[in-house]
XYZ file of C-alpha atoms in Angstrom:
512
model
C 6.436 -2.796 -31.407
C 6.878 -0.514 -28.887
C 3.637 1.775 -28.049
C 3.340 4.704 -25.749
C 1.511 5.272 -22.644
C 0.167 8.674 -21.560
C -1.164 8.497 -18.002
C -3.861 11.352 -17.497
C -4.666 10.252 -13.977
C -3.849 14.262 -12.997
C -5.984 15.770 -15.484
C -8.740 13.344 -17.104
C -8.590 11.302 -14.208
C -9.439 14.619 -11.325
C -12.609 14.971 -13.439
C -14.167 11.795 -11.558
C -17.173 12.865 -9.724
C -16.388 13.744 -6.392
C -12.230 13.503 -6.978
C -10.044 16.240 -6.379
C -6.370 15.755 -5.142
C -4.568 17.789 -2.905
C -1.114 19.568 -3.978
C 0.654 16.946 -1.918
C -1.387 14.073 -3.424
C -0.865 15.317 -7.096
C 2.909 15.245 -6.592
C 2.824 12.187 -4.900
C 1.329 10.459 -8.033
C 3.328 12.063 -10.421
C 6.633 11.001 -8.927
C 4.694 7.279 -8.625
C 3.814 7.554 -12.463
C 7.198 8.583 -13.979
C 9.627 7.070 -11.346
C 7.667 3.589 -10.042
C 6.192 3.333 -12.904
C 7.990 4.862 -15.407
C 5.334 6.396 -17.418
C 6.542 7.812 -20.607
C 4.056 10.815 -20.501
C 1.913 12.315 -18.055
C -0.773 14.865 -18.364
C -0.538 17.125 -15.214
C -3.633 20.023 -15.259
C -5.726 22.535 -17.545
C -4.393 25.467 -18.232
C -6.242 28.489 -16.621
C -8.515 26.433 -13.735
C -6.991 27.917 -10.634
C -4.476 29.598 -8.841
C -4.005 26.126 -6.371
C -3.681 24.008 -9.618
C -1.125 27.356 -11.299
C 0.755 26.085 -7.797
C 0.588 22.927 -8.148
C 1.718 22.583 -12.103
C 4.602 25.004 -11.059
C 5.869 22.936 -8.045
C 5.362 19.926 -9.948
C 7.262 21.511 -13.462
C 10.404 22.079 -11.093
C 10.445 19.067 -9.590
C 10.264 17.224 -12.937
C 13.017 19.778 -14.259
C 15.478 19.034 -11.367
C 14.787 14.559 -11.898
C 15.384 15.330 -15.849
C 11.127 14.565 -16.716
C 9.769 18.296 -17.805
C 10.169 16.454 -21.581
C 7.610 14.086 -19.614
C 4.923 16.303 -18.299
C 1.931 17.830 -20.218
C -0.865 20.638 -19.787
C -4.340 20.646 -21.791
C -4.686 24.058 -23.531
C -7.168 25.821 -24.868
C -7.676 28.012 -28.391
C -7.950 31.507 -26.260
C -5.452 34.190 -27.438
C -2.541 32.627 -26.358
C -3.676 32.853 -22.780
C -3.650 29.120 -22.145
C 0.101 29.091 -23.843
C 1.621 31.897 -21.122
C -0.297 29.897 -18.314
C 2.048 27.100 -19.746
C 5.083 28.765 -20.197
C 5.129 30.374 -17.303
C 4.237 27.172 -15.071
C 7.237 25.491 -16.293
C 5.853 23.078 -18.362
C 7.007 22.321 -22.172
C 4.645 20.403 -23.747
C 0.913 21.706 -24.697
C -2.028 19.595 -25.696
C -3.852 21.783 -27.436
C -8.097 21.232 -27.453
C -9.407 21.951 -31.111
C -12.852 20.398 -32.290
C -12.613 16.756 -34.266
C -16.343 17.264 -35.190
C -18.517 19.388 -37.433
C -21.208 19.669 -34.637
C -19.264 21.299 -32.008
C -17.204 23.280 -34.556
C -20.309 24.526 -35.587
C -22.834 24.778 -32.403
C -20.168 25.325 -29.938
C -17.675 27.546 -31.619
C -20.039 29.215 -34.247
C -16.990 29.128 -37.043
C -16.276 27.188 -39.987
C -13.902 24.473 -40.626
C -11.680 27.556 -42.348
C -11.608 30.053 -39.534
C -11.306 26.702 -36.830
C -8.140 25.965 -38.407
C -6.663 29.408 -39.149
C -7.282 29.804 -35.112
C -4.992 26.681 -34.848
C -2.312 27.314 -36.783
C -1.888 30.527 -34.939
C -1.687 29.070 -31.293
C 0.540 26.591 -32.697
C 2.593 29.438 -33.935
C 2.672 31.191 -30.710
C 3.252 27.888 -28.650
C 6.460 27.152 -30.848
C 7.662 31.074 -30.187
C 7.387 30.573 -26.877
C 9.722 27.155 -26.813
C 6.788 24.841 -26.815
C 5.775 21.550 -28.353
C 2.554 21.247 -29.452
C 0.055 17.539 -29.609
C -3.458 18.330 -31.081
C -6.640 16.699 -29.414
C -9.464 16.560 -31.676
C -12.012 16.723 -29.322
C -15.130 14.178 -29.826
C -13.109 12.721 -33.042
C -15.051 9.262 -32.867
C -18.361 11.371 -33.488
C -16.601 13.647 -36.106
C -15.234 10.659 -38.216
C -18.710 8.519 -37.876
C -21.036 11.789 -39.077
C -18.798 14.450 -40.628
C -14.953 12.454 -41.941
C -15.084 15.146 -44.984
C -15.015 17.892 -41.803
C -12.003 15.472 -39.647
C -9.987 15.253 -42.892
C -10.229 19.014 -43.947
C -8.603 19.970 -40.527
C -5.996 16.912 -40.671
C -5.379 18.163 -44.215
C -4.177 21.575 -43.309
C -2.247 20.851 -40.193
C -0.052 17.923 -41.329
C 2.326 19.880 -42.538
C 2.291 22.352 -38.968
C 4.738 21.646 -36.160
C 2.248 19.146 -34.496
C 4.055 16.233 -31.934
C 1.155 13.866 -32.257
C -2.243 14.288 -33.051
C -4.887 12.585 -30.466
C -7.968 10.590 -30.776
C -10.632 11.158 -28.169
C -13.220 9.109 -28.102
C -14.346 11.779 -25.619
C -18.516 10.128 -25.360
C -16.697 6.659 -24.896
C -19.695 5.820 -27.831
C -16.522 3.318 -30.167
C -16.949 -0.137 -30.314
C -13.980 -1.938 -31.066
C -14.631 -2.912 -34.820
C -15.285 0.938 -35.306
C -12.528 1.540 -33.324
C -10.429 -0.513 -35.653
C -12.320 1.067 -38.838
C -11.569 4.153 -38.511
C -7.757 4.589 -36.799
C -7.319 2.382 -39.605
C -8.279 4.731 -42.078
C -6.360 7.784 -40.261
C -3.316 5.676 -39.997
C -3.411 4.898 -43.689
C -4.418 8.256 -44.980
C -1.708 9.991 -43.289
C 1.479 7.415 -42.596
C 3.722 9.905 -41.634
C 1.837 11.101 -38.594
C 2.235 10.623 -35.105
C -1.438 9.574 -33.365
C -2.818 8.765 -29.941
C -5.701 6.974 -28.997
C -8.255 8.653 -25.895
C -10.732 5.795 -24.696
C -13.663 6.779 -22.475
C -15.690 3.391 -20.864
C -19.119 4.685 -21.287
C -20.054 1.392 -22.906
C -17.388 -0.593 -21.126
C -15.654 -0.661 -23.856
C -11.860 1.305 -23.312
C -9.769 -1.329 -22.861
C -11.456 -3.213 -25.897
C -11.052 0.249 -27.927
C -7.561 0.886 -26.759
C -6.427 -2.908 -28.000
C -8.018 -2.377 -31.529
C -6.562 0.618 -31.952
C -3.200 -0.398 -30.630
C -3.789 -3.261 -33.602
C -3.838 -0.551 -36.325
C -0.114 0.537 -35.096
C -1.400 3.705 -33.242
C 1.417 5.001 -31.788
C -0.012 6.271 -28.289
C -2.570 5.059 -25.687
C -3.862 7.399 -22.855
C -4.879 5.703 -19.635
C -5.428 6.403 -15.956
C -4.916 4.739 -12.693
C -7.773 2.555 -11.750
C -9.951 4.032 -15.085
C -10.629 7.051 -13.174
C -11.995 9.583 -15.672
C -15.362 11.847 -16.131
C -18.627 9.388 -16.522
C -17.928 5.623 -16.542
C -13.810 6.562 -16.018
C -11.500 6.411 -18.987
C -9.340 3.278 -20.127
C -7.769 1.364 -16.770
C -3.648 1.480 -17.392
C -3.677 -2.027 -15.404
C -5.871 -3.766 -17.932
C -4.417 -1.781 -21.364
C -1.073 -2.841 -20.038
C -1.987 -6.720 -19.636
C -4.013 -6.445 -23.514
C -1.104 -4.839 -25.004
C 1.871 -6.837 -23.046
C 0.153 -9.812 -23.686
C -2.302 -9.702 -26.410
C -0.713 -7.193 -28.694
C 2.783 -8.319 -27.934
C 3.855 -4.982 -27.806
C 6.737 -2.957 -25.256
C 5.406 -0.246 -23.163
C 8.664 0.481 -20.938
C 5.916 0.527 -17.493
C 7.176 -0.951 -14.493
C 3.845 -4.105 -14.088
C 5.828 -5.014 -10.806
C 4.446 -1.757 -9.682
C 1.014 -1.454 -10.881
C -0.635 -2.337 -7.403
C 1.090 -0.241 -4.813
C 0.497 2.845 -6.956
C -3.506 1.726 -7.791
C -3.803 1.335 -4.077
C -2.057 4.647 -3.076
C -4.734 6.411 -5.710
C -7.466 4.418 -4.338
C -6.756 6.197 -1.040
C -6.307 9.666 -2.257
C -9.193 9.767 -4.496
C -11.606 7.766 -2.248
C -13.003 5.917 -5.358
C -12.454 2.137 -4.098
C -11.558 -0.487 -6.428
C -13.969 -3.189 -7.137
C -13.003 -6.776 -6.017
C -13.441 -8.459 -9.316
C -11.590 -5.365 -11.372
C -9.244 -7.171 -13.389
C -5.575 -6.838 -12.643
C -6.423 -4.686 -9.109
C -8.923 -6.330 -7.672
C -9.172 -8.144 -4.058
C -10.072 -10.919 -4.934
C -9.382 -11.358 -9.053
C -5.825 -13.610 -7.846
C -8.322 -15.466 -5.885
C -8.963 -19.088 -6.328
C -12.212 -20.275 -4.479
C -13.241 -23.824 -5.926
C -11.455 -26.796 -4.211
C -10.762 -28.058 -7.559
C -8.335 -24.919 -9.172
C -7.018 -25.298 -6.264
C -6.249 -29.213 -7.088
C -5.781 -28.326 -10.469
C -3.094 -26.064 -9.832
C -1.276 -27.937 -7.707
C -0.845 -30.640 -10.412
C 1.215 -28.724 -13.528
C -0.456 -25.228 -12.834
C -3.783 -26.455 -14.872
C -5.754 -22.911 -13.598
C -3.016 -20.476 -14.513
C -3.313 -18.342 -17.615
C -0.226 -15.235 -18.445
C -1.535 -13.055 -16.030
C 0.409 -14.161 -13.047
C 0.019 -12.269 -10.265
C 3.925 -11.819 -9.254
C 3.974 -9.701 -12.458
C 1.599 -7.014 -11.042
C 3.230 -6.707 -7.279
C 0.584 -9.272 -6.231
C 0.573 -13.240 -5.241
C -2.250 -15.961 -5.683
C -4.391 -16.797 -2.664
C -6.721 -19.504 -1.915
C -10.245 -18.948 -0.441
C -11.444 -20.662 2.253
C -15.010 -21.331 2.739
C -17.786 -23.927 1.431
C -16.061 -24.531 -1.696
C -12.996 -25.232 -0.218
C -11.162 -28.795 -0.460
C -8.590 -30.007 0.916
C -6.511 -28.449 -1.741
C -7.462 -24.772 -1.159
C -6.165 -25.531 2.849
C -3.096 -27.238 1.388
C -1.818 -24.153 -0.533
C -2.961 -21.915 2.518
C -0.526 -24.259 4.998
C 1.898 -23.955 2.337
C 2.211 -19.928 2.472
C 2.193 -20.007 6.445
C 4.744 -23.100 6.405
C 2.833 -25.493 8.122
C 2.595 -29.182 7.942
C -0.178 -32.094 8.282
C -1.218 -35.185 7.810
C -3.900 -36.013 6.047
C -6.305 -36.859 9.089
C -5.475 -33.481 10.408
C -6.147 -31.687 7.216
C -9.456 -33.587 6.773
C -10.443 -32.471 10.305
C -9.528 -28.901 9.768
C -11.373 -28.755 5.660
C -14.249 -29.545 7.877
C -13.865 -27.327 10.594
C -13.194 -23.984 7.605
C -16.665 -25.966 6.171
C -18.680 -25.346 9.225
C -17.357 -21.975 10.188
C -18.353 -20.947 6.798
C -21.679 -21.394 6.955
C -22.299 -18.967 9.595
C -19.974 -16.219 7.747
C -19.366 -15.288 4.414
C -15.752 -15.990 4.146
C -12.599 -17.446 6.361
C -9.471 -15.684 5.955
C -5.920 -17.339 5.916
C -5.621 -14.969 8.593
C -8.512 -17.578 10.715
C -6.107 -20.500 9.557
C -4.048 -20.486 12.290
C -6.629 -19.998 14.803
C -8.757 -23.205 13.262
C -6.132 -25.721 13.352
C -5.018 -24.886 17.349
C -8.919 -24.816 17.811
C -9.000 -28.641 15.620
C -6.098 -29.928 17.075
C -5.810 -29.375 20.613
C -8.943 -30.974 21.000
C -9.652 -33.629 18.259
C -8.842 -36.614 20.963
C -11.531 -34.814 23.639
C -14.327 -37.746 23.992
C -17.815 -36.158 23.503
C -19.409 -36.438 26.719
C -21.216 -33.590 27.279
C -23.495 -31.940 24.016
C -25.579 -28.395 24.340
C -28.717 -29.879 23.747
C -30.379 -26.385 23.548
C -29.565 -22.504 24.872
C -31.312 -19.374 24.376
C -30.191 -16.253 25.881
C -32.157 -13.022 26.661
C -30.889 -9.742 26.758
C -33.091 -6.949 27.660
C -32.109 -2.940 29.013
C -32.631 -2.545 32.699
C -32.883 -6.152 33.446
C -30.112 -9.132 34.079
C -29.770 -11.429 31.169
C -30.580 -15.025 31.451
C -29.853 -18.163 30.030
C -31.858 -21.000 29.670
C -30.026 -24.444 28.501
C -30.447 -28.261 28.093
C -27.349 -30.538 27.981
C -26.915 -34.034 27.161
C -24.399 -35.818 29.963
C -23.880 -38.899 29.272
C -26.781 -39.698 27.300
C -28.969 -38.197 29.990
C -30.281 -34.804 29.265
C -30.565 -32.138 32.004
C -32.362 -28.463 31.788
C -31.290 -25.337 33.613
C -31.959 -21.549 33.844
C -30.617 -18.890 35.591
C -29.283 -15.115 35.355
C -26.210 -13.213 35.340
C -23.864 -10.324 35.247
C -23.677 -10.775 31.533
C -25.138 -13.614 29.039
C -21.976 -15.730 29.626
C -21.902 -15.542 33.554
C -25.645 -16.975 33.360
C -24.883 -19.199 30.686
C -22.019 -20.796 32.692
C -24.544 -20.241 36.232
C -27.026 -22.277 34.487
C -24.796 -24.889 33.821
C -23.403 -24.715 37.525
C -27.275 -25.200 38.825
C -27.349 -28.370 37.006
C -23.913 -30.147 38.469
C -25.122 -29.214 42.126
C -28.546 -29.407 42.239
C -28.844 -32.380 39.884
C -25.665 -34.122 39.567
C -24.217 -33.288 42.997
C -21.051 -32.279 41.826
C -19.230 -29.231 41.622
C -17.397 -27.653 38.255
C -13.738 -25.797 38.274
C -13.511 -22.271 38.645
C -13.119 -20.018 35.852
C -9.713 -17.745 36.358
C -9.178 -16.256 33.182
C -11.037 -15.726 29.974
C -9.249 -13.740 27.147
C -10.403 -12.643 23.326
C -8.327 -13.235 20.448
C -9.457 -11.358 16.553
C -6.952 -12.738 13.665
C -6.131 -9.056 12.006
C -8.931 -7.546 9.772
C -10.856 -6.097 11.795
C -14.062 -6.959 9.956
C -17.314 -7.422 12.235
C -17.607 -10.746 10.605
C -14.475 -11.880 11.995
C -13.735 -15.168 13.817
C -13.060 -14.637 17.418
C -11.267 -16.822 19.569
C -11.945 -17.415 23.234
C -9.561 -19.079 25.329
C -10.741 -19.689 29.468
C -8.319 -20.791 31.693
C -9.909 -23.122 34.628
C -9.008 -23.947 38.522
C -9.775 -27.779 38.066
C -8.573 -29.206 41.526
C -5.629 -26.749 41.711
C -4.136 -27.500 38.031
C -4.754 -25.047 35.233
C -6.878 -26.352 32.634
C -7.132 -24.134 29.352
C -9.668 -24.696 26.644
C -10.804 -22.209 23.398
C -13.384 -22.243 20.981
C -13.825 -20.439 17.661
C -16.745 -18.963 16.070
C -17.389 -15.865 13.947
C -19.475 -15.442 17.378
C -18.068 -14.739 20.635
C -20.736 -16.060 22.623
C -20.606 -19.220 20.935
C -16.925 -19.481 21.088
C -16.798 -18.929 24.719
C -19.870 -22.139 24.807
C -17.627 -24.368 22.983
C -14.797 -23.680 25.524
C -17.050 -24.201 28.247
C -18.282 -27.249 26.731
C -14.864 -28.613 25.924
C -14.085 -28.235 29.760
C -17.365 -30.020 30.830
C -15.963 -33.029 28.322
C -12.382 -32.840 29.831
C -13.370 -33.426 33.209
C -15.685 -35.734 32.635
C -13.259 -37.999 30.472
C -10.909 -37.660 33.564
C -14.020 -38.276 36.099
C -14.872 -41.957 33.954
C -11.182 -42.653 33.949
C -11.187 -42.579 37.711
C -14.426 -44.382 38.082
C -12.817 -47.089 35.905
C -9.897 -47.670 37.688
C-alpha cells in the first residue's frame, strides 16, 4: 500500500510561534523536501499574505518548474472572488488547496451562510481555478469537529462536490481534539461512504496525539498524510514526518517513496533555521533517543543484538552510541573502544570503567569524545606507586587580594600541612607544597616548565579538561596530566602524580 506524504513544513509549519523563514531558508527546505527527501507534495505559502512570501512562492514556482516539481508544489487558498486563485496563477504555482468550512459552527458563526450558499461559493472557485489551468484539493477546515457535532452538515457538502473536479479532499483535524479510535471511526465512515474519493488526513498534536491519529487513519486506507519537519505547526506543532514515517514504514507496512536515510540532516538544517530545538528524547531526531545508557543493553547487545527493535538508527542517517557515566559497564566502554578502534585488556578496561565511574560523579555525563583523554590519563600512570595523597586543600579567591592555598598531604604515611599565596590558585597551591619539601622535608621539588590545557571538542562548560605539566626533574623532562571536569583539580592530580614519581625514584635510590 503505498500512501502519500504532504510536507507542510512551509506553510503549517511557519505558523509556529516565533518561526518565520527567510526567502533563502524557504528554498533551501524545499529543494531538501522534494530532492533529499523526495517528498511527493509540498505545501509552499497562503495565498495573499505578503509581497516577500508573493517573492518567495514565485522564485520557488520557477525553480520547481526548471527541476520538473511545479506538479509537486501547493498554495492554501481562500473562498475570496477568485483573488486567492490569480495570486496562484500568477506565482507559478498549479495546484490550489482550497480552505472551505468542514463544520456547521464556523459555516455558520464565521461565514454567516448556509450549507447551500457555502457550497454554491465552492463550486464557483473551483470553476474559476480549473479556467485558469489549476487543480483543485478541498480542506474542510475543523472536519474532526464537523463530523463529531454536525456529520448531516460534513455529508451535505461532500454530497454536492463529489461529482466537482476536486484532486483530493483533506481532513483537518485543525484543534488536534481526535483520538485515535475516533480517528479511526470516522475516516472510516468517509472512506466507506464515498469509495471513489481521494482523501488526506491533517493531524494537529494538541493532545499528543498526531502521530497516533495519522497511523489510524492511514489503517482505514486514507490515501494522504500531511506532516512537517520536526512537528512544527501552530499550538502543540502538527504530526512529526520522522515519527509518521517510522508508524507507517513499519507499523502500517505501507511505501511512502521518502528518502529515511535523510530524515536527520534535513530535521537538523530546520532546527537551525527555525530556532525551535529538538528535544533529546524526540523519537527518531533526538540526541540522545539512539542512546544506550545501562551497562547491561549495552551487554545485551553485544550478545545477538538483544536491545535492538526495527528502528535502527543507520536507517534515519544516524548510528547507535553508548553513554558513559554511572551506569556504565564495561560493556558501554567496550562498544565506545570499538567505534574509535582501540584495544584492551581486560585489566585496562576495568581500570578505565572506573575511572568514566568517578569522573561521572562530579558531571552529568562523559562523552566518547573524554574517552580518549581517560585511558592516556588511566594508563600512563596505573603502575605510579601511591606515595604521596592530598590529605586536604582549600583555596581562596578573593578581588584585590592574592589567592591562597592551604593543604595537608600524606608522604609516606606521615602527614604534613602548608599554606601560602600566589600569582593565581595553582602557583600557591604548588608554593604551598614547595614550603613543605624545604622547610619540613629538606628537599627541593623539580621545576615546572610547561603547563598546557587540553578540552575534547564540545565545548560544553561541563567539559573534562586535561592538564598536562611538563617538569625540570634533575635536567630530564618529566611530563604528567590529570583529568577532571575541573581544571584546578586536574592540574592537582598532575602535580600529585609528579610528587609520587619522584618519590618512587627517591626510595629506589635509597634502596639500592
Amino acid at each position: 500500500m503505498f500512501i502519500e506524504i504532504m510536507d507542510t513544513t512551509l506553510r503549517d509549519g511557519e505558523q509556529t510561534s516565533g518561526v518565520s523563514f527567510a526567502r533563502q531558508e524557504k528554498m533551501s527546505i524545499a529543494r531538501l523536501l522534494l530532492e533529499d527527501l523526495k517528498i511527493p507534495r509540498i505545501e509552499i505559502a497562503s495565498a495573499r499574505v505578503s509581497s516577500g512570501e508573493y517573492d518567495m512562492a514565485t522564485q520557488l514556482c520557477e525553480w520547481a518548474r526548471k527541476r520538473g516539481h511545479i506538479d509537486k508544489i501547493e498554495v492554501l487558498g481562500f473562498l475570496d472572488n477568485g483573488a486567492s486563485i490569480e495570486w496562484i496563477r500568477s506565482c507559478g504555482a498549479r495546484v490550489m488547496n482550497l480552505l472551505c468550512k468542514g463544520s456547521e459552527k464556523h459555516c455558520t458563526f464565521q461565514l454567516k451562510k448556509t450549507v447551500q450558499e457555502h457550497i454554491a461559493d465552492i463550486k464557483r472557485a473551483i470553476q474559476k481555478a480549473r479556467e485558469v489551468g489549476l487543480k483543485v484539493n478541498l480542506y474542510l477546515e475543523d472536519w474532526s469537529n464537523g463530523i463529531q457535532h454536525s456529520p448531516q452538515y460534513v455529508y451535505q457538502l461532500v454530497d454536492a462536490l463529489r461529482s466537482e473536479a476536486v484532486e483530493r479532499f483533506m481532513l483537518p483535524d485543525t484543534l488536534g481534539i481526535l483520538n485515535p479510535l475516533q480517528t479511526l471511526k470516522f475516516c472510516r465512515a468517509m472512506r466507506r461512504r464515498y469509495p471513489e474519493l481521494r482523501f488526506d488526513f491533517h493531524a494537529h498534536n494538541d493532545y499528543d496525539l498526531a502521530t497516533a491519529n495519522t497511523f489510524a487513519a492511514a489503517l482505514t486506507g486514507i490515501q494522504g498524510v500531511h506532516c512537517t519537519i520536526n512537528g512544527l505547526g501552530e499550538r502543540a506543532g502538527n504530526a512529526p514526518l520522522t515519527s509518521v514515517l517510522a508508524v507507517l514504514h513499519d507499523q502500517v507496512k505501507a511505501t511512502t517513496g521518502v528518502t529515511e536515510n535523510m530524515v536527520n540532516k534535513v530535521s537538523r538544517i530546520v532546527e537551525s533555521y527555525s530556532g525551535v530545538r529538538v528535544a533529546a528524547n524526540k523519537p527518531i531526531i533526538g540526541e540522545s533517543v539512539f542512546t544506550q545508557c545501562a551497562g547491561v543493553h549495552a551487554d545485551g547487545d553485544n550478545k545477538n543484538n538483544l536491545y535492538y527493535n526495527d528502528l535502527l538508527p543507520e536507517r534515519f542517517g544516524r548510528k547507535r552510541e553508548y553513554a558513559l557515566g554511572k551506569t556504565s559497564g564495561r560493556a558501554n566502554i567496550r562498544k565506545n573502544l570499538e567505534s574509535l578502534g582501540i584495544e584492551l585488556d581486560d585489566e585496562s578496561i576495568q581500570r578505565v570503567t572506573q575511572r568514566v565511574v568517578e569522573l561521572s560523579d562530579k558531571k552529568e555525563m562523559v562523552t566518547p569524545e573524554d574517552l580518549p583523554y581517560i585511558i592516556s590519563d588511566v594508563l600512563k600512570h596505573q603502575t605510579i606507586a601511591q606515595h604521596v595523597k592530598v590529605v586536604n586543600y582549600t583555596l581562596n579567591l578573593s578581588q584585590g587580594l592574592k589567592p591562597v592555598a592551604v593543604l595537608a598531604i600524606d608522604i609516606n604515611g606521615q602527614v604534613y600541612e602548608g599554606a601560602s599565596t600566589g600569582d593565581g590558585q595553582y602557583d600557591a597551591f604548588v608554593k604551598a607544597i614547595r614550603k613543605i619539601y624545604k622547610e619540613q622535608l629538606s628537599r627541593t621539588l623539580p621545576l615546572l616548565t610547561n603547563y598546557t590545557v587540553n578540552i575534547p571538542p564540545g565545548g560544553r562548560t561541563d567539559a573534562l579538561v586535561q592538564t598536562v605539566i611538563s617538569w625540570d626533574y634533575n635536567g630530564n623532562v618529566l611530563k604528567t596530566q590529570g583529568l577532571d571536569a575541573d581544571q584546578m583539580e586536574a592540574a592537582i592530580q598532575a602535580t600529585i602524580k609528579m610528587l609520587n614519581i619522584i618519590e618512587d625514584k627517591e626510595q629506589h635510590i635509597t634502596n639500592h
